[in-house]
PDB file of C-alpha atoms in Angstrom:
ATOM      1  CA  UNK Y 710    -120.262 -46.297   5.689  1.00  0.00           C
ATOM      2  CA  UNK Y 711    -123.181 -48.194   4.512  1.00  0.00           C
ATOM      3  CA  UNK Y 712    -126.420 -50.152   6.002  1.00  0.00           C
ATOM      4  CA  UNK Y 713    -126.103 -53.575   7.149  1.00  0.00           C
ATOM      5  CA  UNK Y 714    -129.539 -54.234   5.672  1.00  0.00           C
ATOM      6  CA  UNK Y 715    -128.686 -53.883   2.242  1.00  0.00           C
ATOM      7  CA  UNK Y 716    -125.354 -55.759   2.858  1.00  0.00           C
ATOM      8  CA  UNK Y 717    -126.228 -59.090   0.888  1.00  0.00           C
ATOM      9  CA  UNK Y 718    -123.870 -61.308   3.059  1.00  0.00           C
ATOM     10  CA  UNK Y 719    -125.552 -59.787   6.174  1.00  0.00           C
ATOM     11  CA  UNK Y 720    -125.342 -62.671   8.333  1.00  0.00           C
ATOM     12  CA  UNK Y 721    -121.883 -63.056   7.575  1.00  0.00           C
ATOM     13  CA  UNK Y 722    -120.243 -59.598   8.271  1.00  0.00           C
ATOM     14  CA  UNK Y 723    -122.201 -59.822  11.424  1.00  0.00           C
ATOM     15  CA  UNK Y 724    -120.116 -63.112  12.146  1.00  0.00           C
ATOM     16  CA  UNK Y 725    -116.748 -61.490  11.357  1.00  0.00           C
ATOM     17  CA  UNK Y 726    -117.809 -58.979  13.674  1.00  0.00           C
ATOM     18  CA  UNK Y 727    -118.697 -61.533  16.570  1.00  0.00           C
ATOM     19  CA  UNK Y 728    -115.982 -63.790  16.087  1.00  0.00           C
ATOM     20  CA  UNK Y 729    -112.883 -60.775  15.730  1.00  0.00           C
ATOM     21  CA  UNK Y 730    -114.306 -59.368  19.454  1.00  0.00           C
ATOM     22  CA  UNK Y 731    -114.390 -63.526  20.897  1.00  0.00           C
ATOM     23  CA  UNK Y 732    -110.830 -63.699  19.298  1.00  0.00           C
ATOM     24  CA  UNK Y 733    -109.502 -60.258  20.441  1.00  0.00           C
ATOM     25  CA  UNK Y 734    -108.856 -59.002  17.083  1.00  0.00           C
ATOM     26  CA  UNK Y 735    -109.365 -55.097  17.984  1.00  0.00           C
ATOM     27  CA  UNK Y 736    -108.149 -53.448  14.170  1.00  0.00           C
ATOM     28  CA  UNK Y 737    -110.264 -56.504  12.455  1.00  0.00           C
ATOM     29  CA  UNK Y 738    -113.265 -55.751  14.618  1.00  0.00           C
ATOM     30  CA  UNK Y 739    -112.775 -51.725  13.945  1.00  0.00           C
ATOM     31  CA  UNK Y 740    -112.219 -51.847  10.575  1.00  0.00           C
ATOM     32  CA  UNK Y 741    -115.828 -53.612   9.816  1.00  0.00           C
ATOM     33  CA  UNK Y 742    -117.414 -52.712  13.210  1.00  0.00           C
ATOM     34  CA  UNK Y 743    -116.933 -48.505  11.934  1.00  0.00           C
ATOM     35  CA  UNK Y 744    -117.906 -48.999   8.340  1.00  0.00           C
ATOM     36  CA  UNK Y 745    -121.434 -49.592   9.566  1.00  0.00           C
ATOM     37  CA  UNK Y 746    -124.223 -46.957   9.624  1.00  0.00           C
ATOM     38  CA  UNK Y 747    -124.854 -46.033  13.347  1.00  0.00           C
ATOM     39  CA  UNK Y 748    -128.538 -47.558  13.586  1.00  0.00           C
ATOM     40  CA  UNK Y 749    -126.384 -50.812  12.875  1.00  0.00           C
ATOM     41  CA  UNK Y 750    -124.274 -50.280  15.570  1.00  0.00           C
ATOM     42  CA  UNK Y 751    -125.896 -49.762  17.507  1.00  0.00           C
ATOM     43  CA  UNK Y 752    -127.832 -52.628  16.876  1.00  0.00           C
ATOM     44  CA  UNK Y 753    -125.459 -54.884  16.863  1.00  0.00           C
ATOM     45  CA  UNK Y 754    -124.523 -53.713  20.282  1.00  0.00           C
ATOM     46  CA  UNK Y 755    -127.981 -53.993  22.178  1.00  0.00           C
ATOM     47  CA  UNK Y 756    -128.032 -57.999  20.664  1.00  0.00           C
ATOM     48  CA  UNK Y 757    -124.226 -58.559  22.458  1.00  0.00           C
ATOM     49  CA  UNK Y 758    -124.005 -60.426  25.952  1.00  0.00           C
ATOM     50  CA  UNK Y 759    -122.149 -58.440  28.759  1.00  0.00           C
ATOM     51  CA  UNK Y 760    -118.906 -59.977  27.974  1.00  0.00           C
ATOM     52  CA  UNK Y 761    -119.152 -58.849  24.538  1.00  0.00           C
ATOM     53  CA  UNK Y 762    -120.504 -55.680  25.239  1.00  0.00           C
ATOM     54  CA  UNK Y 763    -117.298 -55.226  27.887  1.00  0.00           C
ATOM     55  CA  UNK Y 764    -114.956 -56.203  24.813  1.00  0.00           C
ATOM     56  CA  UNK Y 765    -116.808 -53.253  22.748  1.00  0.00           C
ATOM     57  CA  UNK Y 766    -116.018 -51.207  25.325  1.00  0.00           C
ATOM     58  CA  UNK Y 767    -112.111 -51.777  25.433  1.00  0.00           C
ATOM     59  CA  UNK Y 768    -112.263 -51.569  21.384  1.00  0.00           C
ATOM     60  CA  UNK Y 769    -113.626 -48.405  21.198  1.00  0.00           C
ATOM     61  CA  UNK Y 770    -112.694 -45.054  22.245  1.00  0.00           C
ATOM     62  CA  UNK Y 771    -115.032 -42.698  24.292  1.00  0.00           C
ATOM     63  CA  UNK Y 772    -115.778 -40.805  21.711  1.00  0.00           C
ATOM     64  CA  UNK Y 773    -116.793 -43.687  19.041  1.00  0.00           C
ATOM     65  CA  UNK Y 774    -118.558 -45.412  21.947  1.00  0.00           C
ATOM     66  CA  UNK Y 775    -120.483 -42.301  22.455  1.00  0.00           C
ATOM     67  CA  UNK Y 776    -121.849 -42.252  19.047  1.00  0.00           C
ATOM     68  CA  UNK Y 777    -123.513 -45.558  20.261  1.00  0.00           C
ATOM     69  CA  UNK Y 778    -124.417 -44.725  23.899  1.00  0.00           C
ATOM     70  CA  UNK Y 779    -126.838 -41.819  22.341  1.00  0.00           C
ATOM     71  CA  UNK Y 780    -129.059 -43.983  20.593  1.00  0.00           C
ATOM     72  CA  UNK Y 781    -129.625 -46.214  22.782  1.00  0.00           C
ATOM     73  CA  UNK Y 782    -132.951 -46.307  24.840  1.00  0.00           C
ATOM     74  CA  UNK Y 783    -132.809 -45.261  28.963  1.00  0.00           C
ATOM     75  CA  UNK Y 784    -132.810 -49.065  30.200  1.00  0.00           C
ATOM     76  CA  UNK Y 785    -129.485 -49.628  27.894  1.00  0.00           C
ATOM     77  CA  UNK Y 786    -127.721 -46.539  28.718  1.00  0.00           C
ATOM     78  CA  UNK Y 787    -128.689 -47.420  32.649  1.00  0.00           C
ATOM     79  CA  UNK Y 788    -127.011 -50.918  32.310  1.00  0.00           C
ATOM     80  CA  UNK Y 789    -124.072 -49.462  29.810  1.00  0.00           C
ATOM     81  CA  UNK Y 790    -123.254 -46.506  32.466  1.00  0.00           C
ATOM     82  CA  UNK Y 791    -122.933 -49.452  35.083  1.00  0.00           C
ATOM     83  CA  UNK Y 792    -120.453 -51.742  33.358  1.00  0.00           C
ATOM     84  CA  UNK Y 793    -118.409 -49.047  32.162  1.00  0.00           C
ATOM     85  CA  UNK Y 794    -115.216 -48.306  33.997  1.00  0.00           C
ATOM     86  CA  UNK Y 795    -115.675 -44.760  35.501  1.00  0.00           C
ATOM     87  CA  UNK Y 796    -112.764 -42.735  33.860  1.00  0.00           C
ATOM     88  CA  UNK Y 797    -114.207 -43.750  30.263  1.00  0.00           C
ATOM     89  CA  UNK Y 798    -118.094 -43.305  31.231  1.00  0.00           C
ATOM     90  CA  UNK Y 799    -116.555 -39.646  31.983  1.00  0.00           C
ATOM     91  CA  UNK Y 800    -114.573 -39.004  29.083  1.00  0.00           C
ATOM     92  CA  UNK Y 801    -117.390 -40.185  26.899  1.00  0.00           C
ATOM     93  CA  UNK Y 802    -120.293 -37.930  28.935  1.00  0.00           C
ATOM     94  CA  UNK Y 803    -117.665 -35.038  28.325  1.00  0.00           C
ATOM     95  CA  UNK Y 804    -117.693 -36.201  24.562  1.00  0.00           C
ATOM     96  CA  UNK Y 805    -121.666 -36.240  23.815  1.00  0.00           C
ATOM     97  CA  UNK Y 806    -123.665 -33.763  22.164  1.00  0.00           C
ATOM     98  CA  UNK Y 807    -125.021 -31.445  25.402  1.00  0.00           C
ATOM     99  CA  UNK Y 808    -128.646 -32.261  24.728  1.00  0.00           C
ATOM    100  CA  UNK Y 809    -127.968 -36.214  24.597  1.00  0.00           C
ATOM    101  CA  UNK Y 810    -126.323 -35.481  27.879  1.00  0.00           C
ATOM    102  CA  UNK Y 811    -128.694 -33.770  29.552  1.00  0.00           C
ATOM    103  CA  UNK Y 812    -131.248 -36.674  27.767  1.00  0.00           C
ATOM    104  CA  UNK Y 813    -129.229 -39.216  30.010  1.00  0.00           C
ATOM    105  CA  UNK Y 814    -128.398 -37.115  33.148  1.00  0.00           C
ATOM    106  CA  UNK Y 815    -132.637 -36.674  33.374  1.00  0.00           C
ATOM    107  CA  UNK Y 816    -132.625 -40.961  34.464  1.00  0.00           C
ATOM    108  CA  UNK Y 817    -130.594 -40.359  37.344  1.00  0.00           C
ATOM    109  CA  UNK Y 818    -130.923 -39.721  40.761  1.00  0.00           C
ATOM    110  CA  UNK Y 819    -129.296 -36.388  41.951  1.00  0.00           C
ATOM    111  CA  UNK Y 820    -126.727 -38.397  43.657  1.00  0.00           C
ATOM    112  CA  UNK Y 821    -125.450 -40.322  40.642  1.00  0.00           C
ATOM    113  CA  UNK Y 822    -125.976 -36.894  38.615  1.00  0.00           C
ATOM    114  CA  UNK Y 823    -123.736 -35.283  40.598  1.00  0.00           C
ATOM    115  CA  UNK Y 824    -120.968 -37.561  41.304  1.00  0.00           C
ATOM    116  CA  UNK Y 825    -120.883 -37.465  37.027  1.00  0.00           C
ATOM    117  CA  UNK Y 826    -121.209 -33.531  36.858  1.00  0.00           C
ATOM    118  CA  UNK Y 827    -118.407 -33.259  39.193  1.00  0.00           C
ATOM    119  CA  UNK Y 828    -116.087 -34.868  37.444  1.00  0.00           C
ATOM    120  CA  UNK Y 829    -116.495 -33.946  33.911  1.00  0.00           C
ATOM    121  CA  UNK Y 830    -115.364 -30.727  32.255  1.00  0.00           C
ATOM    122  CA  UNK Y 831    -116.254 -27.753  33.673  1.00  0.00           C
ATOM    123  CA  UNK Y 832    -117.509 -25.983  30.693  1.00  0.00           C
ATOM    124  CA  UNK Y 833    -119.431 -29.064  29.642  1.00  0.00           C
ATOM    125  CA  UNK Y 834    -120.586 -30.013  32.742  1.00  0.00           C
ATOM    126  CA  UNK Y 835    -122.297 -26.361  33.384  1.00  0.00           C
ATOM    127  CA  UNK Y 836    -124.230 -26.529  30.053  1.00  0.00           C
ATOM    128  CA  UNK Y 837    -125.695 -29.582  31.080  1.00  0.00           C
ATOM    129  CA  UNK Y 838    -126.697 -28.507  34.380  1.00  0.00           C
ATOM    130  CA  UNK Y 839    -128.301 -25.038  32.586  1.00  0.00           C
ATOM    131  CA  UNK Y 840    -130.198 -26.917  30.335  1.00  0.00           C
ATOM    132  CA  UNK Y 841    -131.376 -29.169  33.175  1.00  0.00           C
ATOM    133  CA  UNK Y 842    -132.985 -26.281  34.527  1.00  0.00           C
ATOM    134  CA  UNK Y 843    -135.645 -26.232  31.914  1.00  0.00           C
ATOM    135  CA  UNK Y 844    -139.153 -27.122  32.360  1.00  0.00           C
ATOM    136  CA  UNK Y 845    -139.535 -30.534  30.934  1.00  0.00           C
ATOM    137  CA  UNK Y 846    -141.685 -30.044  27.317  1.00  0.00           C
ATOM    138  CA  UNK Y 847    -139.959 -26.631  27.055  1.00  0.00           C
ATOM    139  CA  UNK Y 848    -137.543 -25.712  23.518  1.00  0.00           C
ATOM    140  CA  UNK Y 849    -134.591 -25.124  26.312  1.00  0.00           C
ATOM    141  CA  UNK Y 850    -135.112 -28.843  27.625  1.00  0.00           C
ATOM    142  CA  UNK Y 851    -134.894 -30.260  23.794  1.00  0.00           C
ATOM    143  CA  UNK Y 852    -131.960 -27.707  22.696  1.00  0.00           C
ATOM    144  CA  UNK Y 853    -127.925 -28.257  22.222  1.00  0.00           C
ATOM    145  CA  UNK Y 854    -125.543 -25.756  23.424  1.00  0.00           C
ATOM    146  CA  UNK Y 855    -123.292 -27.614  20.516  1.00  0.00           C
ATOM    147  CA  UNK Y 856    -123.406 -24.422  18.079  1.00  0.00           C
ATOM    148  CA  UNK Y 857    -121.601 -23.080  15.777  1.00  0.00           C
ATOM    149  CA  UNK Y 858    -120.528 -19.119  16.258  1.00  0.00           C
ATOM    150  CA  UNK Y 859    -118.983 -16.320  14.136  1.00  0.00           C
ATOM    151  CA  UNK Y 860    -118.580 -12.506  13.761  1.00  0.00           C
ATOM    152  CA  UNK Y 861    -119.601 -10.141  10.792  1.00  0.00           C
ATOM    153  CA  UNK Y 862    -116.145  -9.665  10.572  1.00  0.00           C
ATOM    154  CA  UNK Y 863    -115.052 -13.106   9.892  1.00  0.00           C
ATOM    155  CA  UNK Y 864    -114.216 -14.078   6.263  1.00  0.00           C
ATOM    156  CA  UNK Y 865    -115.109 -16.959   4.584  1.00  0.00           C
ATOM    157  CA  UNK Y 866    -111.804 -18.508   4.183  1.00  0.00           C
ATOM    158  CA  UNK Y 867    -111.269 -18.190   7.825  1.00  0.00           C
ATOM    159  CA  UNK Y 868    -114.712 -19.857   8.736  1.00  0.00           C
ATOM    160  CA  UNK Y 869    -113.665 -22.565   6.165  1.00  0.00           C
ATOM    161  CA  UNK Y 870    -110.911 -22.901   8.003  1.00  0.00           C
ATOM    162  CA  UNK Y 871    -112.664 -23.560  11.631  1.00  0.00           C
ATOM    163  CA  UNK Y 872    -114.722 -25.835  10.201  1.00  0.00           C
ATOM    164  CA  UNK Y 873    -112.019 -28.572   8.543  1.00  0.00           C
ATOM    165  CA  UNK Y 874    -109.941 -28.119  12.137  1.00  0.00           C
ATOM    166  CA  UNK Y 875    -112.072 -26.945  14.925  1.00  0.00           C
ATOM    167  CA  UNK Y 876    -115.765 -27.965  14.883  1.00  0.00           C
ATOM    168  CA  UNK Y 877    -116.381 -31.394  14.501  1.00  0.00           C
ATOM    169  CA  UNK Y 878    -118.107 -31.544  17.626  1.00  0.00           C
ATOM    170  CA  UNK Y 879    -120.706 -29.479  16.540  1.00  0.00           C
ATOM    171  CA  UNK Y 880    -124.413 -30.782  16.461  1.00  0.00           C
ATOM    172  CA  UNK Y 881    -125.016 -29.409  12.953  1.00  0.00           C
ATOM    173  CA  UNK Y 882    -122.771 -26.850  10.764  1.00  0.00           C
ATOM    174  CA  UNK Y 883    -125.811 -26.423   7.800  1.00  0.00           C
ATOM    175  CA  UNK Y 884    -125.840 -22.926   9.397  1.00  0.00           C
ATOM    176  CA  UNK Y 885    -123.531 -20.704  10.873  1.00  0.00           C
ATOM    177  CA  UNK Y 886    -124.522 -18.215  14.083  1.00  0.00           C
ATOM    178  CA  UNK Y 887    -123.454 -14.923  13.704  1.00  0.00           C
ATOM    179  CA  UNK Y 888    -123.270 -12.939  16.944  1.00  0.00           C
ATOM    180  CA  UNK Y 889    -121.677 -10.063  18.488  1.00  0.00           C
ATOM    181  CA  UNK Y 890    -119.550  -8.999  20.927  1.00  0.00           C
ATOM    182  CA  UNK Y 891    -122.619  -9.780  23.404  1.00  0.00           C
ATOM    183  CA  UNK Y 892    -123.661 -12.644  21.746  1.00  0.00           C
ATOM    184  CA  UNK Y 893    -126.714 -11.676  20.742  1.00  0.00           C
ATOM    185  CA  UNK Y 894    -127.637 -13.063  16.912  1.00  0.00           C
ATOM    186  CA  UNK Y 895    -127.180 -10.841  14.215  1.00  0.00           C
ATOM    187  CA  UNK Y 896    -127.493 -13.457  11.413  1.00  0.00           C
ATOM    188  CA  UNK Y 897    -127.154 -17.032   9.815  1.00  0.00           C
ATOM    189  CA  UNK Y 898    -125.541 -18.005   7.029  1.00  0.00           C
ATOM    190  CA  UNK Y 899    -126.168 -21.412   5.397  1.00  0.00           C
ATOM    191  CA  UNK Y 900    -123.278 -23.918   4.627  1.00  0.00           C
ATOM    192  CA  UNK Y 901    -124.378 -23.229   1.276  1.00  0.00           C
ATOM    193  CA  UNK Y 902    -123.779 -19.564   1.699  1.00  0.00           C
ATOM    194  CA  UNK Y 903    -120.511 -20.058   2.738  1.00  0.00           C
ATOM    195  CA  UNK Y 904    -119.162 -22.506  -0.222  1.00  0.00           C
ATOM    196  CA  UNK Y 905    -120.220 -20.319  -3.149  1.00  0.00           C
ATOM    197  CA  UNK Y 906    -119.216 -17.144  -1.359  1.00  0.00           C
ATOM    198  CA  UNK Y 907    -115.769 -15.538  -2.427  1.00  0.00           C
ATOM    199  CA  UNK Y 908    -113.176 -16.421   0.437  1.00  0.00           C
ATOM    200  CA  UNK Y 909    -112.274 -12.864   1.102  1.00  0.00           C
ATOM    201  CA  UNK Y 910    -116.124 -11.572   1.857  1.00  0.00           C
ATOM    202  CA  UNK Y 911    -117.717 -11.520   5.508  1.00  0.00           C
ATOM    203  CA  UNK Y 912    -120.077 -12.831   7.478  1.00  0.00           C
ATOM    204  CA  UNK Y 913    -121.964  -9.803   7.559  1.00  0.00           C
ATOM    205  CA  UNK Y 914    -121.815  -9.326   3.732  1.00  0.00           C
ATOM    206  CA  UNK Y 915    -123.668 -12.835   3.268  1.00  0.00           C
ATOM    207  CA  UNK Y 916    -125.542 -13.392   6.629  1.00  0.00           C
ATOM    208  CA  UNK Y 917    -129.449 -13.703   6.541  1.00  0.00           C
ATOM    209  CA  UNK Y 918    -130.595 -11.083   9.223  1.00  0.00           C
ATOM    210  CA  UNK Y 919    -134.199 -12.175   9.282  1.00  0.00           C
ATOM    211  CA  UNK Y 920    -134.493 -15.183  11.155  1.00  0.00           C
ATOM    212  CA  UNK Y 921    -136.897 -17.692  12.933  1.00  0.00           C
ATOM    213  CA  UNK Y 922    -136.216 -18.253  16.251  1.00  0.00           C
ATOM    214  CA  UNK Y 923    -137.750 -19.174  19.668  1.00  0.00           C
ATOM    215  CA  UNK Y 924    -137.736 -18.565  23.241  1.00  0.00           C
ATOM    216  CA  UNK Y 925    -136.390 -21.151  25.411  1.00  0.00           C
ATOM    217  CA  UNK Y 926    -139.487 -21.677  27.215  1.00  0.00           C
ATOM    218  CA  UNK Y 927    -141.460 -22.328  23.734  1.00  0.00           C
ATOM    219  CA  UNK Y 928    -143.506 -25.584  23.930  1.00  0.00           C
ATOM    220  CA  UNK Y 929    -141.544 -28.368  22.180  1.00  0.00           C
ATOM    221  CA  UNK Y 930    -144.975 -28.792  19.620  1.00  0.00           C
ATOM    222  CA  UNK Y 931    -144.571 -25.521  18.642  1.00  0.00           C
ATOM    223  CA  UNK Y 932    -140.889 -25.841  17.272  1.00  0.00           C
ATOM    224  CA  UNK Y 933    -142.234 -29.117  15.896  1.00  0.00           C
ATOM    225  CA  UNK Y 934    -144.813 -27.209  13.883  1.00  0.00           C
ATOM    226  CA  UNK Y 935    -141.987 -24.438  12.788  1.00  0.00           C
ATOM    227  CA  UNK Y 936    -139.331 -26.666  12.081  1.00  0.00           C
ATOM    228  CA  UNK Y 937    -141.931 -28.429   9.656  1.00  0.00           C
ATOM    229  CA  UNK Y 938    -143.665 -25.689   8.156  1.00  0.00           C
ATOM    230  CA  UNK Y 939    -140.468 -23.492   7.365  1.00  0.00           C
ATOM    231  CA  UNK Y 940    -138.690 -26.896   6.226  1.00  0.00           C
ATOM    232  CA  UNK Y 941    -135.788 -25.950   8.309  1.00  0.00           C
ATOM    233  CA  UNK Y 942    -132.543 -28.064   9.287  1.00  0.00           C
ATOM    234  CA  UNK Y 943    -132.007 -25.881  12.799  1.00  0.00           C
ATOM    235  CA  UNK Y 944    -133.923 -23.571  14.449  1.00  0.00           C
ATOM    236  CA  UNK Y 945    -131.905 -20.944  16.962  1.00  0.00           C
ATOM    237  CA  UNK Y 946    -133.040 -20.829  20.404  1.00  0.00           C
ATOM    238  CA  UNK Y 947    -132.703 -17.184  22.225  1.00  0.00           C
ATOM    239  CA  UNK Y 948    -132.989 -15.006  25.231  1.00  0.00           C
ATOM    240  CA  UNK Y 949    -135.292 -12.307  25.981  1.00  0.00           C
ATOM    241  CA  UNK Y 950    -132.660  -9.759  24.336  1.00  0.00           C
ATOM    242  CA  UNK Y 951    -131.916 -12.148  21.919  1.00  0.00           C
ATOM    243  CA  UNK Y 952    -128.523 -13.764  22.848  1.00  0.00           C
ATOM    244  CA  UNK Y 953    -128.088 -16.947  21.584  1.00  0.00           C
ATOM    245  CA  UNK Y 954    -128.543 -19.899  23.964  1.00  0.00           C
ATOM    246  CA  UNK Y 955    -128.622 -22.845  21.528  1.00  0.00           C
ATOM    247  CA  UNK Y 956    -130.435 -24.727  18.790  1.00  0.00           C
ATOM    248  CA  UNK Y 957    -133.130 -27.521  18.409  1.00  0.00           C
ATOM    249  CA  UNK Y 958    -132.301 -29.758  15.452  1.00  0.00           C
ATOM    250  CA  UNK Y 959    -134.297 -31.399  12.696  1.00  0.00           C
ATOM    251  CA  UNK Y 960    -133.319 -34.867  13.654  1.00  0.00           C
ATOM    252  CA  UNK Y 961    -134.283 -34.031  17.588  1.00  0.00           C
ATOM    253  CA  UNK Y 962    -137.866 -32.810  16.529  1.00  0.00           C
ATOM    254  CA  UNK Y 963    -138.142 -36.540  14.325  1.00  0.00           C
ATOM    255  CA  UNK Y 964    -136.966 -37.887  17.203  1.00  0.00           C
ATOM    256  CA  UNK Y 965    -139.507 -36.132  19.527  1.00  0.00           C
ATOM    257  CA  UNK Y 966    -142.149 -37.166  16.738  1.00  0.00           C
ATOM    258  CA  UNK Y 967    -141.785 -39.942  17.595  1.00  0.00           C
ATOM    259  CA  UNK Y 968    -142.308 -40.234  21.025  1.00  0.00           C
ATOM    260  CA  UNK Y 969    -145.610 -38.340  20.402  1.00  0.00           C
TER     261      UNK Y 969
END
């Protein structure tokens, strides 16, 4: 992967790129179209015409077009979710990280929200709707579901294990959640935690018990403030009796910086 901006022959990857989608060429366009960093896709996208934007979306699967679809402002994803045929708009909603869902489902009407809800996932399709029920500004309108969970019990080489098969959805795995049988958080351990750690040791023999977290109805500025002065990559979000409910990101506070 690398940045089209420090590509020297910038103008003329980008006309490989155009001329493999006019010519069909789907493994040509992949190959140079996926080697990009995804603030270049994603540029490169927004610039296309609808036919070539249509192309794109026969090229890519609903995952990799997802990866796109999330950066994009509201006024693209409004004209994207439009041309998009409704079985892969679906697939791809089902695909995104659950706060960059709910991000999108908060444009639309209730009618077009629910026609989408309806069909997608169950289990992904109820996380959305929970966190739409957060006051807008609030930590639980801002935070993923997208987390990654384990037990004191679990050893290291089995968490290793998870992580190279089973978790590549997740929004971030620089920490680990430890919970119990209630899912209320015990712990975290750090990705760095984990690596050095001898395989056969637990989660509870390496898990940080004192943690930062906040309430779900925390004003986004605070978490802002936290995130910054505790130079932290995640911050967990909890219940009243401390169950876990999800995480706010470092990259969705930057992003909410920004908007500020």
């Amino acid at each position: 992967m690398f940045r089209l901006n420090q590509y020297k022959f910038k103008e003329e990857y980008t006309y490989y790129m155009l001329q493999a989608l006019k010519g069909g060429k789907k493994e040509a366009f992949r190959k140079d179209f996926l080697d990009l960093h995804p603030t270049d896709q994603m540029q490169f996208f927004i610039e296309l015409d609808e036919d070539r934007r249509l192309r794109v979306y026969s090229f890519l699967s609903p995952e990799e077009f997802g990866e796109i679809f999330s950066e994009l402002d509201a006024f693209m994803q409004r004209k994207c979710i439009v041309e998009l045929e409704r079985d892969y708009a679906i697939e791809m909603l089902n695909e995104l990280p659950s706060d960059d869902a709910t991000d999108f489902f908060g444009l639309l009407s209730s009618k077009e929200a629910d026609y989408f809800l309806d069909r997608m996932e169950k289990e992904e399709a109820d996380d959305i709707k929970q966190l739409l029920r957060y006051k807008k500004g609030s930590v639980g309108a801002l935070m993923t579901t997208d987390v990654v969970t384990v037990t004191v019990s679990d050893s290291v080489a089995d968490v290793m294990k998870r992580l190279r098969h089973s978790e590549s959805h997740a929004e971030t795995i620089y920490y680990l959640y430890v919970t119990d049988a209630n899912n209320v958080l015990v712990g975290i351990v750090s990705l760095r935690e984990l690596i050095v750690s001898d395989p056969e040791r637990q989660m509870g023999e390496i898990m940080n018990s004192q943690m930062i977290s906040v309430s779900a109805d925390t004003d986004q500025s605070e978490v802002v403030r936290i995130i910054r002065k505790y130079g932290l990559l995640a911050v967990p979000v909890v219940s009243q009796k401390n169950m876990l409910l999800g995480i706010v990101t470092f990259d969705d506070v930057l992003l909410l910086s920004h908007k500020q």
